[in-house]
PDB file of C-alpha atoms in Angstrom:
ATOM      1  CA  ALA A 312      19.323 -13.419  12.067  1.00 72.00           C
ATOM      2  CA  LYS A 313      20.337 -10.911  14.715  1.00 80.00           C
ATOM      3  CA  HIS A 314      21.630  -8.558  12.038  1.00 80.00           C
ATOM      4  CA  TYR A 315      18.277  -8.735  10.211  1.00 77.00           C
ATOM      5  CA  LEU A 316      16.322  -8.101  13.426  1.00 80.00           C
ATOM      6  CA  LYS A 317      18.434  -5.053  14.205  1.00 80.00           C
ATOM      7  CA  GLY A 318      18.246  -3.607  10.692  1.00 76.00           C
ATOM      8  CA  TRP A 319      15.559  -4.492   8.191  1.00 75.00           C
ATOM      9  CA  PHE A 320      12.978  -6.292  10.343  1.00 80.00           C
ATOM     10  CA  LEU A 321      11.142  -3.152  11.458  1.00 75.00           C
ATOM     11  CA  ILE A 322      11.019  -1.782   7.909  1.00 72.00           C
ATOM     12  CA  ASP A 323       9.704  -5.114   6.607  1.00 74.00           C
ATOM     13  CA  LEU A 324       7.123  -5.342   9.384  1.00 75.00           C
ATOM     14  CA  VAL A 325       5.789  -1.827   8.844  1.00 71.00           C
ATOM     15  CA  SER A 326       5.744  -2.220   5.068  1.00 70.00           C
ATOM     16  CA  ILE A 327       3.543  -5.346   5.074  1.00 72.00           C
ATOM     17  CA  LEU A 328       0.752  -3.971   7.249  1.00 69.00           C
ATOM     18  CA  PRO A 329      -2.483  -3.426   5.257  1.00 69.00           C
ATOM     19  CA  TYR A 330      -2.833   0.328   5.705  1.00 64.00           C
ATOM     20  CA  ASP A 331      -5.134   0.596   2.676  1.00 64.00           C
ATOM     21  CA  VAL A 332      -7.710  -1.626   4.359  1.00 66.00           C
ATOM     22  CA  ILE A 333      -7.389   0.309   7.607  1.00 64.00           C
ATOM     23  CA  THR A 334      -8.047   3.641   5.889  1.00 62.00           C
ATOM     24  CA  MET A 335     -10.985   2.250   3.892  1.00 64.00           C
ATOM     25  CA  THR A 336     -12.719   1.002   7.039  1.00 65.00           C
ATOM     26  CA  SER A 337     -11.949   4.173   8.958  1.00 62.00           C
ATOM     27  CA  SER A 338     -14.689   6.776   9.117  1.00 58.00           C
ATOM     28  CA  SER A 339     -12.511   9.815   9.725  1.00 60.00           C
ATOM     29  CA  GLU A 340     -11.230  11.775   6.745  1.00 59.00           C
ATOM     30  CA  GLY A 341      -8.264  13.054   8.733  1.00 59.00           C
ATOM     31  CA  LEU A 342      -6.807   9.563   8.969  1.00 55.00           C
ATOM     32  CA  LYS A 343      -6.721   9.216   5.206  1.00 55.00           C
ATOM     33  CA  ASN A 344      -4.528  12.272   4.806  1.00 58.00           C
ATOM     34  CA  LEU A 345      -1.911  11.436   7.391  1.00 65.00           C
ATOM     35  CA  LYS A 346       1.686  11.810   6.420  1.00 63.00           C
ATOM     36  CA  ALA A 347       2.437   8.517   8.139  1.00 64.00           C
ATOM     37  CA  PHE A 348       0.962   6.666   5.207  1.00 67.00           C
ATOM     38  CA  ARG A 349       3.350   8.464   2.888  1.00 69.00           C
ATOM     39  CA  VAL A 350       6.185   7.319   5.112  1.00 69.00           C
ATOM     40  CA  VAL A 351       4.904   3.744   4.840  1.00 69.00           C
ATOM     41  CA  ARG A 352       4.915   4.047   1.062  1.00 72.00           C
ATOM     42  CA  LEU A 353       8.484   5.282   1.257  1.00 75.00           C
ATOM     43  CA  LEU A 354       9.412   2.269   3.400  1.00 73.00           C
ATOM     44  CA  ARG A 355       7.842  -0.031   0.826  1.00 74.00           C
ATOM     45  CA  LEU A 356       9.899   1.662  -1.871  1.00 78.00           C
ATOM     46  CA  ILE A 357      13.073   1.181   0.190  1.00 78.00           C
ATOM     47  CA  LYS A 358      12.196  -2.495   0.594  1.00 76.00           C
ATOM     48  CA  LEU A 359      11.728  -2.832  -3.176  1.00 76.00           C
ATOM     49  CA  ILE A 360      15.107  -1.231  -3.808  1.00 79.00           C
ATOM     50  CA  ARG A 361      16.671  -3.698  -1.360  1.00 76.00           C
ATOM     51  CA  VAL A 362      15.109  -6.614  -3.251  1.00 76.00           C
ATOM     52  CA  LEU A 363      16.447  -5.292  -6.556  1.00 77.00           C
ATOM     53  CA  ARG A 364      19.898  -4.914  -5.015  1.00 78.00           C
ATOM     54  CA  ALA A 365      19.728  -8.486  -3.758  1.00 78.00           C
ATOM     55  CA  SER A 366      18.842  -9.751  -7.235  1.00 79.00           C
ATOM     56  CA  ARG A 367      21.935  -8.031  -8.636  1.00 79.00           C
ATOM     57  CA  MET A 368      24.014  -9.705  -5.948  1.00 78.00           C
ATOM     58  CA  VAL A 369      22.566 -13.086  -6.936  1.00 76.00           C
ATOM     59  CA  GLN A 370      23.445 -12.435 -10.581  1.00 78.00           C
ATOM     60  CA  ARG A 371      27.041 -11.627  -9.576  1.00 80.00           C
ATOM     61  CA  TRP A 372      27.139 -14.826  -7.530  1.00 78.00           C
ATOM     62  CA  GLU A 373      25.860 -16.843 -10.502  1.00 74.00           C
ATOM     63  CA  ASN A 374      28.561 -15.341 -12.705  1.00 76.00           C
ATOM     64  CA  HIS A 375      31.193 -16.063 -10.077  1.00 79.00           C
ATOM     65  CA  ILE A 376      30.400 -19.770  -9.754  1.00 80.00           C
ATOM     66  CA  SER A 377      29.908 -20.000 -13.553  1.00 79.00           C
ATOM     67  CA  LEU A 378      27.446 -22.845 -13.898  1.00 76.00           C
ATOM     68  CA  THR A 379      26.728 -24.056 -17.389  1.00 81.00           C
ATOM     69  CA  PHE A 380      23.331 -23.484 -18.932  1.00 82.00           C
ATOM     70  CA  ALA A 381      22.583 -27.211 -18.816  1.00 89.00           C
ATOM     71  CA  VAL A 382      23.207 -27.384 -15.067  1.00 85.00           C
ATOM     72  CA  MET A 383      21.088 -24.274 -14.433  1.00 83.00           C
ATOM     73  CA  ALA A 384      18.260 -25.670 -16.569  1.00 89.00           C
ATOM     74  CA  LEU A 385      18.428 -28.989 -14.727  1.00 93.00           C
ATOM     75  CA  MET A 386      18.314 -27.232 -11.344  1.00 91.00           C
ATOM     76  CA  LYS A 387      15.308 -25.126 -12.400  1.00 92.00           C
ATOM     77  CA  PHE A 388      13.555 -28.246 -13.674  1.00 96.00           C
ATOM     78  CA  ALA A 389      14.191 -30.052 -10.385  1.00 96.00           C
ATOM     79  CA  VAL A 390      12.826 -27.135  -8.336  1.00 94.00           C
ATOM     80  CA  LEU A 391       9.730 -26.877 -10.553  1.00 95.00           C
ATOM     81  CA  LEU A 392       9.188 -30.626 -10.343  1.00 97.00           C
ATOM     82  CA  ILE A 393       9.396 -30.559  -6.549  1.00 96.00           C
ATOM     83  CA  CYS A 394       6.993 -27.578  -6.319  1.00 95.00           C
ATOM     84  CA  PHE A 395       4.522 -29.160  -8.720  1.00 96.00           C
ATOM     85  CA  SER A 396       4.653 -32.477  -6.850  1.00 97.00           C
ATOM     86  CA  HIS A 397       4.044 -30.649  -3.574  1.00 96.00           C
ATOM     87  CA  TRP A 398       1.025 -28.805  -4.978  1.00 96.00           C
ATOM     88  CA  LEU A 399      -0.448 -32.034  -6.334  1.00 96.00           C
ATOM     89  CA  ALA A 400       0.042 -33.731  -2.973  1.00 96.00           C
ATOM     90  CA  CYS A 401      -1.704 -30.801  -1.262  1.00 94.00           C
ATOM     91  CA  ILE A 402      -4.642 -31.034  -3.666  1.00 94.00           C
ATOM     92  CA  TRP A 403      -4.824 -34.797  -3.177  1.00 92.00           C
ATOM     93  CA  GLY A 404      -4.803 -34.361   0.592  1.00 90.00           C
ATOM     94  CA  PHE A 405      -7.484 -31.674   0.376  1.00 90.00           C
ATOM     95  CA  PHE A 406      -9.769 -33.991  -1.579  1.00 87.00           C
ATOM     96  CA  GLY A 407      -9.137 -36.742   0.958  1.00 84.00           C
ATOM     97  CA  LEU A 408     -10.132 -34.429   3.801  1.00 83.00           C
ATOM     98  CA  ALA A 409     -13.139 -33.050   1.964  1.00 83.00           C
ATOM     99  CA  LEU A 410     -14.492 -36.471   1.007  1.00 82.00           C
ATOM    100  CA  GLN A 411     -13.561 -38.466   4.089  1.00 79.00           C
ATOM    101  CA  ASP A 412     -17.188 -38.965   5.113  1.00 75.00           C
ATOM    102  CA  ASN A 413     -18.165 -40.352   1.699  1.00 70.00           C
ATOM    103  CA  LEU A 414     -15.266 -42.796   1.389  1.00 65.00           C
ATOM    104  CA  LYS A 415     -15.961 -46.344   2.484  1.00 70.00           C
ATOM    105  CA  CYS A 416     -13.588 -49.289   2.457  1.00 67.00           C
ATOM    106  CA  VAL A 417     -14.898 -52.415   0.748  1.00 69.00           C
ATOM    107  CA  ASP A 418     -13.500 -55.805   1.833  1.00 62.00           C
TER     108      ASP A 418
END
């Protein structure tokens, strides 16, 4: 975590700020032509390259541990099942909160 804070954290923080919205709401034309926004685009590109590099590292790791296709498919199915169950539980909870005034217990 310390290594991330010293290295990539600032780039990630600057790259996620909504500069497009800021320039659209700004009234000055000079702000739209600032070179700083080009730098932000460059930082976003650097972040994208880092993500692509990380995906290659994950592929190398997968080849190194050499899981069979059946095991990989089972792991993907388990992750999808957990995500889908979570989403359904969230929807169920949302309906419970939205309809809590209309629900009445009958003895």
